[in-house]
Each structure stands twice: as C-alpha cells, then as structure tokens.
C-alpha cells in the first residue's frame, strides 16, 4: 500500500491514537536510506508547484496541526524550501485577537485561503476551534460540536467552488518524544525562544487533547479532504511522508503549463531577424575596425619613412 493510503484517515473509519505508532518509518531503515527519495520528492514539488503557479487554475491549502513540539514549524520550513516563494504563503493562527474573537471562527482563516495558482500553509488553523477551545472549555459544547459541520462545509466550498485541494496533516509524536523536544529547547540557547509558559500545562492535558484530536480527525476526514496522520517522532520520516503526499497530490491535479498567449511562429521570425541583424552589425563593426587598423598602420609607416 502507498504511504498516502497507509497514513490517510479513511472517511467513516475510527482513528485511534492507541493503535498508532508515532515512531513508524515505513520500510526506510534510516534518514540516510531515505535521502535520495526525499530529494526526489522535493524536486517533484518544485516542478509541480511551478506548474500550479503558471497555470493559475487550481490552488492548494495545506493544514498543519499537532501538539506543542510536534514539528509544525520545521515541516513548514522543509516543505517551503522546495517552493517558489512567489506562489506560497504561510499563516500562523494563535490565540484570537479581540477583533477575531468578535467574529465567527472561520472569519480569520477565510482571507488566507489560497487564490488560484497559490499554495497556502496554515500553521495551526480553524481546527484549533474544535481542539484547544474544547479542552479549555472556551465555548459551550453545543458551539464546538456544530463546528465540525461548518468546517466540512467550508472546506467543501473551497474544493467545489474554487478548485482548491485541502490537504490536512496531523503530526503525531509520543508523550516521551514531546518531553525530549522540550529538553532540546531548554538546553539549546538557539531554541529557548520557542519555550512557552503554557507548554507543561498543556502537556498535563494530553489525554483531553487526544480525545479532541481523534474526534476532529474522524469527523472531518472527508472523501475530498481527508486527514493524514503523520508519524512524527522521526523528523526525517515526517518530512519524507509530508513531502511525498504533497508531491503525489499535486501530480493528481494534472497541472499543465498554460499555452503561450502569443503567436510563436511570429516571435520566432522576429528572433531570427534580430540574430541576423546582430550578425550583420558585428561584421560591419569588424570591417570598420580592420579599415581603421589599416589606416593607422599606413600612417605609422609613412611617418617612419620620413624620419
Ligand atoms: P504556538 O503555535 O506555539 O505559537 O502557540 C499558539 C497558541 O495559540 C497555542 O497554544 C494554540 O492552542 C493557541 N490558539 C490557536 N488558535 C486558538 C483559538 N482559536 N483559540 C484559543 N487558542 C488558540
Ligand atoms: Mg508552542
């Protein structure tokens, strides 16, 4: 079975983290063994994203979710490294501002949905409004419960009326791996800025988050926009799996470069005329250089004969 099929939450299935191994790395023995394939995935993304940008008919929305330390920032960085910056933007969603909180929960995400030709990456997303708000009881149950349907409808709107593909990745790490990453942040001065005061308080709510994640994955994995749960304990495998699924998805979009808008035969004729004119100019310049060289030599010979 392909990686894409293995990691997809099939609509109607019941995904459970207790049956999931975040340390899974397929048939790849090591980062080194996966390196060549990973380079190939990134090259495919580069090529296909250029076609997406050039053809301006479709768009791609990539949603990244995962608990603190799961690697959302690192995944963004990695995936974007393969893309033409003109055609991609990243949007992070944090605690709502007072203005955002005064609106419906999709208000702040909708302006960042990708336009034709574009890729948008959501680092956290509208799914926070059925995850963190549920765990912290920020809105009544009746409110977040309704949101699964609103989310499915909103994603269907993008898919059906704007030719957008919505690709959703949940980066899954184990509780032990999260602690190891918190340690990295503590001991490495270059990472200390990433430490949040809430990291440990949120970690205490691991089980509540697990229930909220499972519900969102099961309720919002649709045929058109399924969730992929990515085993993310190994950063190299996480990058490999995400890149491969993005490349495969772009390939399935059958993107072609747009046809030229000009008459190529006419442009070709003009090009050759320019080349010909350039060659004639060069010849003339050379001849006139030769003539002035001759004149100079003659002058010098005459002067020498006189002296
Ligand atoms: P980070 O991504 O580490 O910068 O943290 C952003 C924080 O904002 C996380 O703790 C999120 O859970 C929180 N956050 C994002 N969206 C929402 C939301 N709609 N309501 C409440 N908290 C949110
Ligand atoms: Mg954080």
PDB file of N, CA and C and ligand atoms in Angstrom, residues 68 72 93-96 108 124 128-129 132-133 138 198 209, ligand 1:
ATOM      1  N   UNK A  68       2.119  20.757  20.881  1.00  0.00           N
ATOM      2  CA  UNK A  68       3.367  21.526  21.010  1.00  0.00           C
ATOM      3  C   UNK A  68       4.573  20.606  20.818  1.00  0.00           C
ATOM      4  N   UNK A  72       5.516  21.420  13.662  1.00  0.00           N
ATOM      5  CA  UNK A  72       4.778  22.179  12.636  1.00  0.00           C
ATOM      6  C   UNK A  72       5.704  23.191  11.950  1.00  0.00           C
ATOM      7  N   UNK A  93      -1.845  30.673  13.232  1.00  0.00           N
ATOM      8  CA  UNK A  93      -3.034  31.092  13.977  1.00  0.00           C
ATOM      9  C   UNK A  93      -2.810  30.860  15.463  1.00  0.00           C
ATOM     10  N   UNK A  94      -2.814  31.965  16.179  1.00  0.00           N
ATOM     11  CA  UNK A  94      -2.583  31.892  17.627  1.00  0.00           C
ATOM     12  C   UNK A  94      -3.879  32.231  18.346  1.00  0.00           C
ATOM     13  N   UNK A  95      -3.765  32.541  19.632  1.00  0.00           N
ATOM     14  CA  UNK A  95      -4.985  32.913  20.354  1.00  0.00           C
ATOM     15  C   UNK A  95      -5.649  34.073  19.628  1.00  0.00           C
ATOM     16  N   UNK A  96      -6.953  34.011  19.437  1.00  0.00           N
ATOM     17  CA  UNK A  96      -7.621  35.062  18.663  1.00  0.00           C
ATOM     18  C   UNK A  96      -7.419  36.449  19.284  1.00  0.00           C
ATOM     19  N   UNK A 108     -11.399  34.582  10.500  1.00  0.00           N
ATOM     20  CA  UNK A 108      -9.972  34.919  10.411  1.00  0.00           C
ATOM     21  C   UNK A 108      -9.192  34.017   9.448  1.00  0.00           C
ATOM     22  N   UNK A 124      -1.225  25.697  12.415  1.00  0.00           N
ATOM     23  CA  UNK A 124      -2.457  25.726  13.201  1.00  0.00           C
ATOM     24  C   UNK A 124      -3.529  26.348  12.309  1.00  0.00           C
ATOM     25  N   UNK A 128      -8.140  24.543  15.533  1.00  0.00           N
ATOM     26  CA  UNK A 128      -7.958  24.918  16.944  1.00  0.00           C
ATOM     27  C   UNK A 128      -9.324  25.162  17.604  1.00  0.00           C
ATOM     28  N   UNK A 129     -10.291  25.553  16.787  1.00  0.00           N
ATOM     29  CA  UNK A 129     -11.599  25.905  17.340  1.00  0.00           C
ATOM     30  C   UNK A 129     -12.489  24.710  17.648  1.00  0.00           C
ATOM     31  N   UNK A 132      -8.336  23.151  20.937  1.00  0.00           N
ATOM     32  CA  UNK A 132      -7.971  23.853  22.181  1.00  0.00           C
ATOM     33  C   UNK A 132      -9.209  24.443  22.878  1.00  0.00           C
ATOM     34  N   UNK A 133     -10.144  24.942  22.110  1.00  0.00           N
ATOM     35  CA  UNK A 133     -11.317  25.571  22.761  1.00  0.00           C
ATOM     36  C   UNK A 133     -12.173  24.528  23.487  1.00  0.00           C
ATOM     37  N   UNK A 138     -13.555  26.801  26.276  1.00  0.00           N
ATOM     38  CA  UNK A 138     -13.633  28.233  25.972  1.00  0.00           C
ATOM     39  C   UNK A 138     -14.983  28.612  25.362  1.00  0.00           C
ATOM     40  N   UNK A 198       3.045  27.947  28.654  1.00  0.00           N
ATOM     41  CA  UNK A 198       1.927  27.002  28.733  1.00  0.00           C
ATOM     42  C   UNK A 198       2.311  25.573  28.343  1.00  0.00           C
ATOM     43  N   UNK A 209      -6.581  16.321  25.077  1.00  0.00           N
ATOM     44  CA  UNK A 209      -6.256  16.681  23.693  1.00  0.00           C
ATOM     45  C   UNK A 209      -6.423  15.477  22.773  1.00  0.00           C
TER      46      UNK A 209
HETATM   47  P1  LIG B   1       2.235  28.496  19.024  1.00  0.00           P
HETATM   48  O1  LIG B   1       1.678  27.873  17.802  1.00  0.00           O
HETATM   49  O2  LIG B   1       3.150  27.591  19.789  1.00  0.00           O
HETATM   50  O3  LIG B   1       2.817  29.833  18.781  1.00  0.00           O
HETATM   51  O4  LIG B   1       1.022  28.723  20.052  1.00  0.00           O
HETATM   52  C1  LIG B   1      -0.158  29.332  19.679  1.00  0.00           C
HETATM   53  C2  LIG B   1      -1.162  29.086  20.757  1.00  0.00           C
HETATM   54  O5  LIG B   1      -2.381  29.699  20.368  1.00  0.00           O
HETATM   55  C3  LIG B   1      -1.429  27.619  21.010  1.00  0.00           C
HETATM   56  O6  LIG B   1      -1.431  27.339  22.376  1.00  0.00           O
HETATM   57  C4  LIG B   1      -2.818  27.434  20.422  1.00  0.00           C
HETATM   58  O7  LIG B   1      -3.557  26.415  21.016  1.00  0.00           O
HETATM   59  C5  LIG B   1      -3.434  28.796  20.650  1.00  0.00           C
HETATM   60  N1  LIG B   1      -4.576  29.026  19.770  1.00  0.00           N
HETATM   61  C6  LIG B   1      -4.594  28.965  18.434  1.00  0.00           C
HETATM   62  N2  LIG B   1      -5.845  29.162  17.975  1.00  0.00           N
HETATM   63  C7  LIG B   1      -6.631  29.323  19.037  1.00  0.00           C
HETATM   64  C8  LIG B   1      -8.021  29.551  19.211  1.00  0.00           C
HETATM   65  N3  LIG B   1      -8.863  29.650  18.171  1.00  0.00           N
HETATM   66  N4  LIG B   1      -8.481  29.690  20.467  1.00  0.00           N
HETATM   67  C9  LIG B   1      -7.649  29.606  21.526  1.00  0.00           C
HETATM   68  N5  LIG B   1      -6.331  29.396  21.439  1.00  0.00           N
HETATM   69  C10 LIG B   1      -5.824  29.261  20.210  1.00  0.00           C
END
